[in-house]
C-alpha positions as CSV (number, residue, x, y, z in Angstrom):
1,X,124.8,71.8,109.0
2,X,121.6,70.5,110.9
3,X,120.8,68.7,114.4
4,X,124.3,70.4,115.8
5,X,124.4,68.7,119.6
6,X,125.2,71.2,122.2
7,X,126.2,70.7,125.3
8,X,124.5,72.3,128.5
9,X,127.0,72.5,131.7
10,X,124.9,74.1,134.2
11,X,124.5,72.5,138.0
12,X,121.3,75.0,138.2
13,X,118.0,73.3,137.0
14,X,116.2,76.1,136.2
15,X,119.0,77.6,134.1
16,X,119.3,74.5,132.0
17,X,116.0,74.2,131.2
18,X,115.4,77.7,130.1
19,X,118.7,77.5,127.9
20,X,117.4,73.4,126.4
21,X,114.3,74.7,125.7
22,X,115.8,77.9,123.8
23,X,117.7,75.8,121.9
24,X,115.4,73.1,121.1
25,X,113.5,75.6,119.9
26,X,115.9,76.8,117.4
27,X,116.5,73.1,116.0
28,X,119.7,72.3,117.9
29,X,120.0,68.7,119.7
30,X,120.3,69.4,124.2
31,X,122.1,67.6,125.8
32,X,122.4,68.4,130.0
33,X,124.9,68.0,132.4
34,X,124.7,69.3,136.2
35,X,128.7,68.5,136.9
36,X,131.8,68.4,135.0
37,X,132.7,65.3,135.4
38,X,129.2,64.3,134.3
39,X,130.2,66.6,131.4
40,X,133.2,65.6,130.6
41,X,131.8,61.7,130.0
42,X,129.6,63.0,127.5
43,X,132.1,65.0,125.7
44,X,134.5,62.5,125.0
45,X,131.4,59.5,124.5
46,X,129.1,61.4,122.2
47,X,129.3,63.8,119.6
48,X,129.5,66.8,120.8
49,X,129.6,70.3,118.6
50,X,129.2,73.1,121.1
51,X,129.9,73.3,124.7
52,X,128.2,76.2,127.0
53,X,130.3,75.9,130.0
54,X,129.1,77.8,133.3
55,X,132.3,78.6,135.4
56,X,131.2,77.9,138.7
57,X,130.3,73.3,139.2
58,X,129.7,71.4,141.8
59,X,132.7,69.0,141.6
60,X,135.4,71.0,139.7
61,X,135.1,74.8,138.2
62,X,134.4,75.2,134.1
63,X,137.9,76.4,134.3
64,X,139.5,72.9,134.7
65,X,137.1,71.0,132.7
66,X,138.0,73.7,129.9
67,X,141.8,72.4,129.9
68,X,141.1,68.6,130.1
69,X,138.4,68.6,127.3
70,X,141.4,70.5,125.3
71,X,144.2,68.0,126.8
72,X,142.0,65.2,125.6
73,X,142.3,67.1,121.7
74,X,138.6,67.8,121.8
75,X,138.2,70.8,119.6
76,X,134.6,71.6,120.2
77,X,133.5,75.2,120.3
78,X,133.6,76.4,124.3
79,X,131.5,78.8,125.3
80,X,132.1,79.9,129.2
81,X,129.3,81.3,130.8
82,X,129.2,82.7,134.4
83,X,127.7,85.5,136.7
84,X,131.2,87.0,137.1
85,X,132.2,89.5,134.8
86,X,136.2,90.3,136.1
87,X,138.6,90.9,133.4
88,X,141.0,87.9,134.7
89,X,138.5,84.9,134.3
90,X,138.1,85.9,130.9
91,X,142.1,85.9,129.8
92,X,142.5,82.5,131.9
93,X,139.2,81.2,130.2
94,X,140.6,82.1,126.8
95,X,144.3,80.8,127.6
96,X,142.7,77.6,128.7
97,X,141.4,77.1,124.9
98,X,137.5,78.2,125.2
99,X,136.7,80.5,122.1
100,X,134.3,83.0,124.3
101,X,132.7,84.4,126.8
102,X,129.1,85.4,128.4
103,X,128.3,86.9,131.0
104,X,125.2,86.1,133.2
105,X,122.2,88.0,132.5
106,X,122.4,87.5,129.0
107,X,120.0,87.8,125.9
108,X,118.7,84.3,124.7
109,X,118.9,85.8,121.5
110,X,122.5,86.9,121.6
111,X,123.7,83.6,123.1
112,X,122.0,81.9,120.5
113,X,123.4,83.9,117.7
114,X,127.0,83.4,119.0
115,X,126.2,79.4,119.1
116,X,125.4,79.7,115.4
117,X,128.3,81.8,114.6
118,X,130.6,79.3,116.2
119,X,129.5,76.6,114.8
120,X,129.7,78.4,111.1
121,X,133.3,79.2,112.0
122,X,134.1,75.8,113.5
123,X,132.0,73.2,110.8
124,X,131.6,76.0,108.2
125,X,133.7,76.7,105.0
126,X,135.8,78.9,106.5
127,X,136.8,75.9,109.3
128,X,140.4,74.6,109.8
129,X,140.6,70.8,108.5
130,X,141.2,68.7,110.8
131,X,144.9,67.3,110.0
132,X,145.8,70.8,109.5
133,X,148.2,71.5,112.6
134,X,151.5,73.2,110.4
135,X,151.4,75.0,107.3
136,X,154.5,76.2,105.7
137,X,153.7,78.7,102.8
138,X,157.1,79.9,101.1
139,X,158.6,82.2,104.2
140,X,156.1,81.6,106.2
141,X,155.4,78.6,108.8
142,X,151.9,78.7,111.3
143,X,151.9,76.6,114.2
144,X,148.1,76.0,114.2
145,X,148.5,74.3,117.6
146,X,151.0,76.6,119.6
147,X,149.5,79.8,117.5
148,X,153.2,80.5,116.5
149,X,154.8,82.3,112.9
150,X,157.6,82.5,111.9
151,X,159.2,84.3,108.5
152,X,162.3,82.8,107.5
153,X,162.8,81.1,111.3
154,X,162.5,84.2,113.3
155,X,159.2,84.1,115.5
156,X,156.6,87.1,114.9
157,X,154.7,88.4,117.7
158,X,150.6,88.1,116.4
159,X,147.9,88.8,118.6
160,X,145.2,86.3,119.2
161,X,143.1,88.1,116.5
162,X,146.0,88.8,114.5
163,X,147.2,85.4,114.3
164,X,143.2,83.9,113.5
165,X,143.6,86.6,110.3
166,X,146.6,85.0,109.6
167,X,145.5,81.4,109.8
168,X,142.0,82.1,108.0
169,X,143.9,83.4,105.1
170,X,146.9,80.8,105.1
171,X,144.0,78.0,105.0
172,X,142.6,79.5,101.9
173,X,145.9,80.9,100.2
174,X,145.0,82.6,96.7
175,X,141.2,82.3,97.7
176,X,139.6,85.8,98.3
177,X,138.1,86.5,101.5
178,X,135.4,88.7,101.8
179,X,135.8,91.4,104.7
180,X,132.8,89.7,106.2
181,X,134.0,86.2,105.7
182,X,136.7,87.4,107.9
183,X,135.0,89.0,110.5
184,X,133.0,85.5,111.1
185,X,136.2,83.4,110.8
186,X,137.9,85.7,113.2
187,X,135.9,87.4,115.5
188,X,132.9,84.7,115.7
189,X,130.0,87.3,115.4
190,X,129.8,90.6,114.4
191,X,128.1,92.7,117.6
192,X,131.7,93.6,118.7
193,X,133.4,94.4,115.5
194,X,131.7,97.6,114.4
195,X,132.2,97.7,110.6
196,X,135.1,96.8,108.0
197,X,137.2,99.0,109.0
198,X,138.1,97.1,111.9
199,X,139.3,94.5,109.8
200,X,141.4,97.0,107.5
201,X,142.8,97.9,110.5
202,X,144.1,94.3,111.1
203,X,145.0,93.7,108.1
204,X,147.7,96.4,108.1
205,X,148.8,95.7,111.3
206,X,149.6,92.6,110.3
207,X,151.2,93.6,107.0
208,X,153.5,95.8,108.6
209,X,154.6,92.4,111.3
210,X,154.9,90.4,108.2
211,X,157.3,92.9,106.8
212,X,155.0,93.7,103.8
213,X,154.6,97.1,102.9
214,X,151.2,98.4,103.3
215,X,151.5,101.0,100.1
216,X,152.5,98.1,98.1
217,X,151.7,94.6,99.5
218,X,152.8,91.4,97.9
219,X,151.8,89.2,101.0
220,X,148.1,90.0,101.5
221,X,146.4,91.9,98.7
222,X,143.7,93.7,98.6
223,X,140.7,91.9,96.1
224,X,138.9,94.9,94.9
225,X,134.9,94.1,95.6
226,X,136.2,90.5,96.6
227,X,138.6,91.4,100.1
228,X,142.0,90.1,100.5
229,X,143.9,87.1,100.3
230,X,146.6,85.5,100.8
231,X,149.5,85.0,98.3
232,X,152.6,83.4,99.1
């Protein structure tokens, strides 16, 4: 897609303008806002398709403008940027519904490359529709909004990244993914994934939580040259 809006939340001038004119600079539309509640008026008046949220505001912290833009059902990629780098603002800025994280110094160029990524794995062809909140596939039921499964009623413990896998897959049932496909759809980018192995890795993992048998699956199969896919 072209002239994707993203949305600046930065109470530091200087900051915002390097980041706008980055961005600009890379076709994306800027918007800027120096507060949250300045931001959180734009997000729910204009369209909006990425957020970069900076932690520490004025008025409020990124933390708390995180949960309402998500209590409002604005679905947005959130980005959380901040100068802090401690392990629990990450997991709360994750439970709160933002889809990563960047710590301050940061390349341009890496930023800018998970912006793009997000928005391929948000907008892209890979994205979860819109009305899509429960899918029921033979055993299997996904809780898109609570990130819940179940097989035959009982709940089964996925991680975050397990449970992505899951829903990427369950979203395109007897469509093969491509290992790469996947490692967009799931992880966002690809800096922090290594190499397809990581995503055979996942895959058995959550074969064996499924109850499928990794020597012999019937649940996720292996496409050869193609990647795997779903097959309830």
């Amino acid at each position: 897609m072209a002239d994707e809006t993203i949305l600046i939340v930065e109470d530091e001038r200087a900051v915002a303008r390097g980041l706008q004119i980055g961005l600009e600079r890379e076709g994306f539309a800027v918007q800027w806002a120096d507060t949250g509640a300045r931001a959180l008026e734009i997000a729910r008046r204009e369209i909006v398709h990425l957020i970069l949220l900076d932690i520490r505001l004025p008025d409020t912290s990124g933390f708390d403008v995180c949960r309402q833009l998500r209590a409002a059902g604005l679905r947005m990629p959130i980005v959380m940027v901040t100068a802090r780098d401690e392990e629990v603002d990450r997991v709360l800025g994750l439970e709160l519904g933002a889809d990563d994280y960047v710590v301050k110094p940061y390349s341009l160029r890496e930023l800018i490359s998970r912006v793009r990524a997000h928005l391929r794995r948000a907008y892209g062809d890979l994205a979860t529709p819109p009305s899509a909140t429960l899918l029921r596939l033979g055993e299997l039921e996904l809780d898109l909004d609570r990130m819940q499964v179940r097989r035959k009623g009982q709940p089964i413990d996925l991680t975050p990244i397990e449970f992505r896998l899951l829903r990427v897959l369950a979203l395109h049932a007897g469509r093969p993914i491509s290992r790469e496909q996947l490692i967009e759809a799931v992880w966002g980018y690809t800096d922090d994934v290594g190499s397809d192995r990581t995503v055979d890795a996942h895959v058995s993992h959550l074969r064996r939580k499924l109850g499928d048998d990794p020597t012999d699956p019937h649940w996720i199969v292996t496409v050869r040259g193609a990647g795997y896919k779903l097959e309830p």
